[in-house]
PDB file of C-alpha atoms in Angstrom:
ATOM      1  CA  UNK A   1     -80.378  46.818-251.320  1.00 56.00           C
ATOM      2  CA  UNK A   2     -83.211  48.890-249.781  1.00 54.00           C
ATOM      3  CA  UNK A   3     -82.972  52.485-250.807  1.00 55.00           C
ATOM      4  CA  UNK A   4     -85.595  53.969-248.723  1.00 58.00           C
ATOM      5  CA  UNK A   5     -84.701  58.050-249.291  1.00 60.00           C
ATOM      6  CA  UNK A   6     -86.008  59.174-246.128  1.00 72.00           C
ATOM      7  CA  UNK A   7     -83.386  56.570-243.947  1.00 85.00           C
ATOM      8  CA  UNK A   8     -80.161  57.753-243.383  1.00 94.00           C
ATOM      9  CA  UNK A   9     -77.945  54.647-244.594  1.00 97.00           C
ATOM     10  CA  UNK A  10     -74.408  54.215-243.477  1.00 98.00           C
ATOM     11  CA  UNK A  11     -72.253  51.654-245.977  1.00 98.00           C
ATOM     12  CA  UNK A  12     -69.816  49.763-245.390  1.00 98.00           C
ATOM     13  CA  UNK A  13     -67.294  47.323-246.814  1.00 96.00           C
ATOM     14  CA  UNK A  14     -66.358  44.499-244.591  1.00 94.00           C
ATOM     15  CA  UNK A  15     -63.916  41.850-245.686  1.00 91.00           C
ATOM     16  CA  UNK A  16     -62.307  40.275-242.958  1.00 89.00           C
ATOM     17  CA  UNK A  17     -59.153  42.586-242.768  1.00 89.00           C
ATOM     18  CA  UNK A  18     -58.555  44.616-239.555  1.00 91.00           C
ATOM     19  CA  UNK A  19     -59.289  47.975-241.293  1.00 92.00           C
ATOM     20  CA  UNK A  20     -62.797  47.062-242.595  1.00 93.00           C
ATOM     21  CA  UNK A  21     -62.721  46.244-238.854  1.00 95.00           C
ATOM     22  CA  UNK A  22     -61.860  49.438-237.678  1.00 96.00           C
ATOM     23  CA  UNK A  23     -63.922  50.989-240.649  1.00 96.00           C
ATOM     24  CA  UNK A  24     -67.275  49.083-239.452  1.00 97.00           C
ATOM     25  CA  UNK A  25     -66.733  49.854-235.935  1.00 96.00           C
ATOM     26  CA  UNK A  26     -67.093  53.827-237.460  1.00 97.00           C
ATOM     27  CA  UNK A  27     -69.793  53.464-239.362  1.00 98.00           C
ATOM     28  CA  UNK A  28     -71.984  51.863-236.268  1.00 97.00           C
ATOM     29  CA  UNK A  29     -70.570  55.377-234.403  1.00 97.00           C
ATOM     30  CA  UNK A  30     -71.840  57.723-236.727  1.00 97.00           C
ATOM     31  CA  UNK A  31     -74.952  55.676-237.704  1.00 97.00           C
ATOM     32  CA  UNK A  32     -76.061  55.533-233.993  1.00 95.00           C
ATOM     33  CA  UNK A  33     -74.841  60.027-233.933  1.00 96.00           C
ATOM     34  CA  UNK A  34     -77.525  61.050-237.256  1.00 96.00           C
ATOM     35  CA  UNK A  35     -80.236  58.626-236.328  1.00 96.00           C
ATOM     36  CA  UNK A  36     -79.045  55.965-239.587  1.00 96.00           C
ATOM     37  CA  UNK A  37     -79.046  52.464-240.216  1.00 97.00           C
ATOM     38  CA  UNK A  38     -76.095  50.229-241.350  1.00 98.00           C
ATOM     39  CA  UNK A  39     -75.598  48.372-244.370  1.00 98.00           C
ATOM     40  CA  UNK A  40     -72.637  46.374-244.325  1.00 97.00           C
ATOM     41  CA  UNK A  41     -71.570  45.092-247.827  1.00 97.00           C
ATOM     42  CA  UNK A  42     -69.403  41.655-248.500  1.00 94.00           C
ATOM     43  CA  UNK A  43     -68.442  41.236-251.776  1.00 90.00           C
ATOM     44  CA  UNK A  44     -67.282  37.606-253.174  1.00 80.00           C
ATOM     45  CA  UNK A  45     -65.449  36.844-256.325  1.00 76.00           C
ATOM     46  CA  UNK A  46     -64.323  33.943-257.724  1.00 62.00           C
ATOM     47  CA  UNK A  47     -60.742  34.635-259.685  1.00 56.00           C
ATOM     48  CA  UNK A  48     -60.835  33.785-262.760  1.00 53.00           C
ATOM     49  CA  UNK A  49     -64.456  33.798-263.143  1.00 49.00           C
ATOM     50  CA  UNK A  50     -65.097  35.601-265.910  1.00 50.00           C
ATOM     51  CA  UNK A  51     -63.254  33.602-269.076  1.00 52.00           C
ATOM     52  CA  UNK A  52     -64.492  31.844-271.409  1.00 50.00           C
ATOM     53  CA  UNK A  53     -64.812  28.625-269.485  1.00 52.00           C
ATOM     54  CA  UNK A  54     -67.851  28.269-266.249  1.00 54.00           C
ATOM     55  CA  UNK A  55     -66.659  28.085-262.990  1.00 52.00           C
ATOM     56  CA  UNK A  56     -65.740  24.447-261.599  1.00 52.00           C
ATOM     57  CA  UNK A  57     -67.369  25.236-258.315  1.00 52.00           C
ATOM     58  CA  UNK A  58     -70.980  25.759-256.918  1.00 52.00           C
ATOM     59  CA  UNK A  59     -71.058  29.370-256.417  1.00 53.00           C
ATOM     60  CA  UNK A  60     -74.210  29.074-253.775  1.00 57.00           C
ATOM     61  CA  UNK A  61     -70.998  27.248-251.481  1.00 57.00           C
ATOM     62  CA  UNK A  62     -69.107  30.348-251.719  1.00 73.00           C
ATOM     63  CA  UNK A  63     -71.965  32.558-251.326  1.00 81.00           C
ATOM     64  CA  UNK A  64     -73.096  30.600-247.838  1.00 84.00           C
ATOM     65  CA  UNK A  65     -69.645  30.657-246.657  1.00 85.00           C
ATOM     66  CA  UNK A  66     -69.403  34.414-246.662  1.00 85.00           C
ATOM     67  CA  UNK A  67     -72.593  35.361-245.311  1.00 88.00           C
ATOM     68  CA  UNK A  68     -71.270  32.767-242.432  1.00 91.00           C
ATOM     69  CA  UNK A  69     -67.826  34.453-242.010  1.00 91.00           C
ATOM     70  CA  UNK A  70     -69.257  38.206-242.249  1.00 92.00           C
ATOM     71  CA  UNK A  71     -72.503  36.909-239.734  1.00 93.00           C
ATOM     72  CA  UNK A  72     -69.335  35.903-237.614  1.00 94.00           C
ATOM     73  CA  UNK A  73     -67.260  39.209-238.198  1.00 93.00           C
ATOM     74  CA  UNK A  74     -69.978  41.130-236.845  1.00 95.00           C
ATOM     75  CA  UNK A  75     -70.209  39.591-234.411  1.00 95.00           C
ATOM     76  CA  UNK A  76     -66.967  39.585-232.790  1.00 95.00           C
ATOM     77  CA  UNK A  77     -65.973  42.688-233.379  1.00 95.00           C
ATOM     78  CA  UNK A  78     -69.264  44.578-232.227  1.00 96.00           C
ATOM     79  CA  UNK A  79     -71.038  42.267-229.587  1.00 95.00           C
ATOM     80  CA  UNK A  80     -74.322  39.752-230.482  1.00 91.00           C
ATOM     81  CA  UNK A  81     -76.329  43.073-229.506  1.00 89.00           C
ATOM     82  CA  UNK A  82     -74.676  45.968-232.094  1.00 91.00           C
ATOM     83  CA  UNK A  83     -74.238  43.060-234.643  1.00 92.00           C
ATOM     84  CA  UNK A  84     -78.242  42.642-235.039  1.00 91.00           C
ATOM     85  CA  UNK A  85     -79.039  45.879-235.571  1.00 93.00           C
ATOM     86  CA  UNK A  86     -76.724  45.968-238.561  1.00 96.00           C
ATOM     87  CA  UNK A  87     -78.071  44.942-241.842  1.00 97.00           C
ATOM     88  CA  UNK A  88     -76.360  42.616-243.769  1.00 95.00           C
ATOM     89  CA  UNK A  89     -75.660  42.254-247.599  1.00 95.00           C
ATOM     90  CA  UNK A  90     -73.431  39.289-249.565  1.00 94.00           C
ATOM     91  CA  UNK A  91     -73.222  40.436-253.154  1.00 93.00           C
ATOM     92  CA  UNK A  92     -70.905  38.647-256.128  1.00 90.00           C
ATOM     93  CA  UNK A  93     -69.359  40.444-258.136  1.00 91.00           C
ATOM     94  CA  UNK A  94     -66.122  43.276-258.073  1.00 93.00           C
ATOM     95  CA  UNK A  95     -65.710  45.089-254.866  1.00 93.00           C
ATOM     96  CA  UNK A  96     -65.722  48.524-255.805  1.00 95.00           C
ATOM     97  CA  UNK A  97     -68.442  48.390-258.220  1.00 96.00           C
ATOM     98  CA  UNK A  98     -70.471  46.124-255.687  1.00 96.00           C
ATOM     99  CA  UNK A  99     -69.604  49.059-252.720  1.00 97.00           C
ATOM    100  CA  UNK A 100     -69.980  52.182-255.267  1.00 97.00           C
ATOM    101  CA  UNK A 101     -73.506  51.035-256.255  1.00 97.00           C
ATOM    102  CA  UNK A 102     -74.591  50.166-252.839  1.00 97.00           C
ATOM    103  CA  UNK A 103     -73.687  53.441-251.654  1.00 98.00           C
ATOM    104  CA  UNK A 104     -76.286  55.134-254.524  1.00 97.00           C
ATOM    105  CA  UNK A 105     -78.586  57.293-252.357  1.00 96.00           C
ATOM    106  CA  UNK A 106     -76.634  56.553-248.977  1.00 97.00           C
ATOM    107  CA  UNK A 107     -75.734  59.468-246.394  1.00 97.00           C
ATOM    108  CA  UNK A 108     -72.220  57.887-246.114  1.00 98.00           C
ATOM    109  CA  UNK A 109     -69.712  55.298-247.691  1.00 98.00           C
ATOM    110  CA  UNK A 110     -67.059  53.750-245.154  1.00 98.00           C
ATOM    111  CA  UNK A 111     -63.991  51.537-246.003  1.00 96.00           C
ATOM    112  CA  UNK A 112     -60.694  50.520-244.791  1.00 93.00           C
ATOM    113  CA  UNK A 113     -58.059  52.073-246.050  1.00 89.00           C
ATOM    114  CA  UNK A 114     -56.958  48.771-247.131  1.00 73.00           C
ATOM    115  CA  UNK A 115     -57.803  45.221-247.664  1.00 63.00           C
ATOM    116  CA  UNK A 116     -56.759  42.016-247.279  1.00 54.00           C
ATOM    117  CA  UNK A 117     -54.338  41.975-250.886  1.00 53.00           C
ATOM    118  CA  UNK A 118     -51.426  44.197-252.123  1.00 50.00           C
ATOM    119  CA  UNK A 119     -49.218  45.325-250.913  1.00 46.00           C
ATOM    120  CA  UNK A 120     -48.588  46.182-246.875  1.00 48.00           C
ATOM    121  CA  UNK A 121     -47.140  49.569-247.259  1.00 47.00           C
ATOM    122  CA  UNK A 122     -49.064  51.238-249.735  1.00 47.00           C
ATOM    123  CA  UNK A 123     -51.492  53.997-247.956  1.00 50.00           C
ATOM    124  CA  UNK A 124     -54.372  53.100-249.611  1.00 60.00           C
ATOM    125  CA  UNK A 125     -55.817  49.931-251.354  1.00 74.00           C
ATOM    126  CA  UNK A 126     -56.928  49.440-254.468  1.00 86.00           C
ATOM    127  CA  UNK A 127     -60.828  49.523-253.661  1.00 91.00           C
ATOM    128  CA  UNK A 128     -60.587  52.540-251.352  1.00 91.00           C
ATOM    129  CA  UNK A 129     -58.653  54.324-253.832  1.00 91.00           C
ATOM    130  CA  UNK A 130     -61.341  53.183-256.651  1.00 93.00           C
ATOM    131  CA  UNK A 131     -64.499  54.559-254.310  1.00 95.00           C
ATOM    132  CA  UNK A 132     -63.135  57.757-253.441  1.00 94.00           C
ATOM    133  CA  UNK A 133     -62.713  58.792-257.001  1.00 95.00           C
ATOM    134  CA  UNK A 134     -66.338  57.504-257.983  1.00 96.00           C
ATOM    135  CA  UNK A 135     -69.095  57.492-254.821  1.00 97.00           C
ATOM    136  CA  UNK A 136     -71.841  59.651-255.708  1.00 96.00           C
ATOM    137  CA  UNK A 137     -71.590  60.131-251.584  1.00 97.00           C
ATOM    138  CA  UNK A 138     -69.268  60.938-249.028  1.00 97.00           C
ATOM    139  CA  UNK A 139     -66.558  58.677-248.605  1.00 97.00           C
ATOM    140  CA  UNK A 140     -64.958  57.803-245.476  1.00 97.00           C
ATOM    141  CA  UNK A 141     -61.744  55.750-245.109  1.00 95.00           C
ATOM    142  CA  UNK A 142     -60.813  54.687-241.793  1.00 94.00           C
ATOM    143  CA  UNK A 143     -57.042  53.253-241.162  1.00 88.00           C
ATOM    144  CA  UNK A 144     -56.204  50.791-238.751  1.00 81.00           C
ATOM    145  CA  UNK A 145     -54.940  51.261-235.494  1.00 72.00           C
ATOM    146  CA  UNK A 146     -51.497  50.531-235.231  1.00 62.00           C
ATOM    147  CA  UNK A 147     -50.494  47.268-233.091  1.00 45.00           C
TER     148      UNK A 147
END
C-alpha cells in the first residue's frame, strides 16, 4: 500500500459485517474533517491454508471475488460518488496482521468492533481486540448501531 508520509491516510477494515459498515462510514467522516484519504483493507483467507498440503482451489477466484464483493460494499453503503474516492486494497493473508501493517505510517486505524465470526455477545472481536493492543497508530473501533 502507498505510504506517502505527507498524506494523511485513514484505514480501514471492511468485511462485509454491519460494523465494518458503520466503521467505514467513520473513517470517510473524519478523512473528509483532516484533509485524508481512505484506504479500505479486505483481507481473504482460505481456512486451512497453511498445512502441509496446497490449497485445492485457485486462489486468483477467491481473490476476484472479494475485490467484487468489497467494490460492491462500497458502494452501497456510501453512494457510487463517496465509493470512488476511496482507495481500495484486497490482501491474503490474516486479518489483523494484514490491517496492523497497513496501518504502518497511517494517521488513523478504524474497525468494527466486531466481525462477521464468534460469538454475538462478546464486546469486541477477535481482530479489533488484536489491533488495539498492536497499531503503531491510533485505533478507532466503531460499534454498530443497534436495530
Amino acid at each position: 500500500m502507498d505510504k506517502d508520509a505527507s498524506e494523511r491516510r485513514v484505514v480501514v477494515g471492511v468485511d462485509g459485517s454491519q460494523s465494518s459498515y458503520e466503521a467505514l462510514r467513520w473513517a470517510v467522516r473524519y478523512a473528509g474533517l483532516v484533509g485524508g484519504a481512505v484506504d479500505a483493507v479486505a483481507v481473504w483467507e482460505l481456512p486451512g491454508l497453511y498445512g502441509w498440503s496446497g490449497p485445492a482451489v485457485d486462489m486468483d477466484v477467491d481473490e476476484d471475488e472479494t475485490r467484487q464483493k468489497m467494490n460492491q460494499e462500497l458502494t452501497d453503503v456510501l453512494g457510487a460518488g463517496a465509493a470512488d474516492s476511496v482507495r481500495t486494497h484486497v490482501v491474503h493473508g490474516n486479518a489483523a496482521d494484514v490491517l496492523l501493517r497497513a496501518a504502518e505510517g497511517a494517521e488513523v486505524l478504524v474497525v468494527g468492533s466486531r466481525g462477521r465470526g464468534g460469538f454475538a455477545r462478546a464486546l469486541l472481536g477477535s481482530v479489533s481486540q488484536h489491533v488495539s493492543q498492536h497499531a503503531s497508530c491510533p485505533v478507532v473501533i466503531v460499534r454498530c448501531q443497534k436495530q
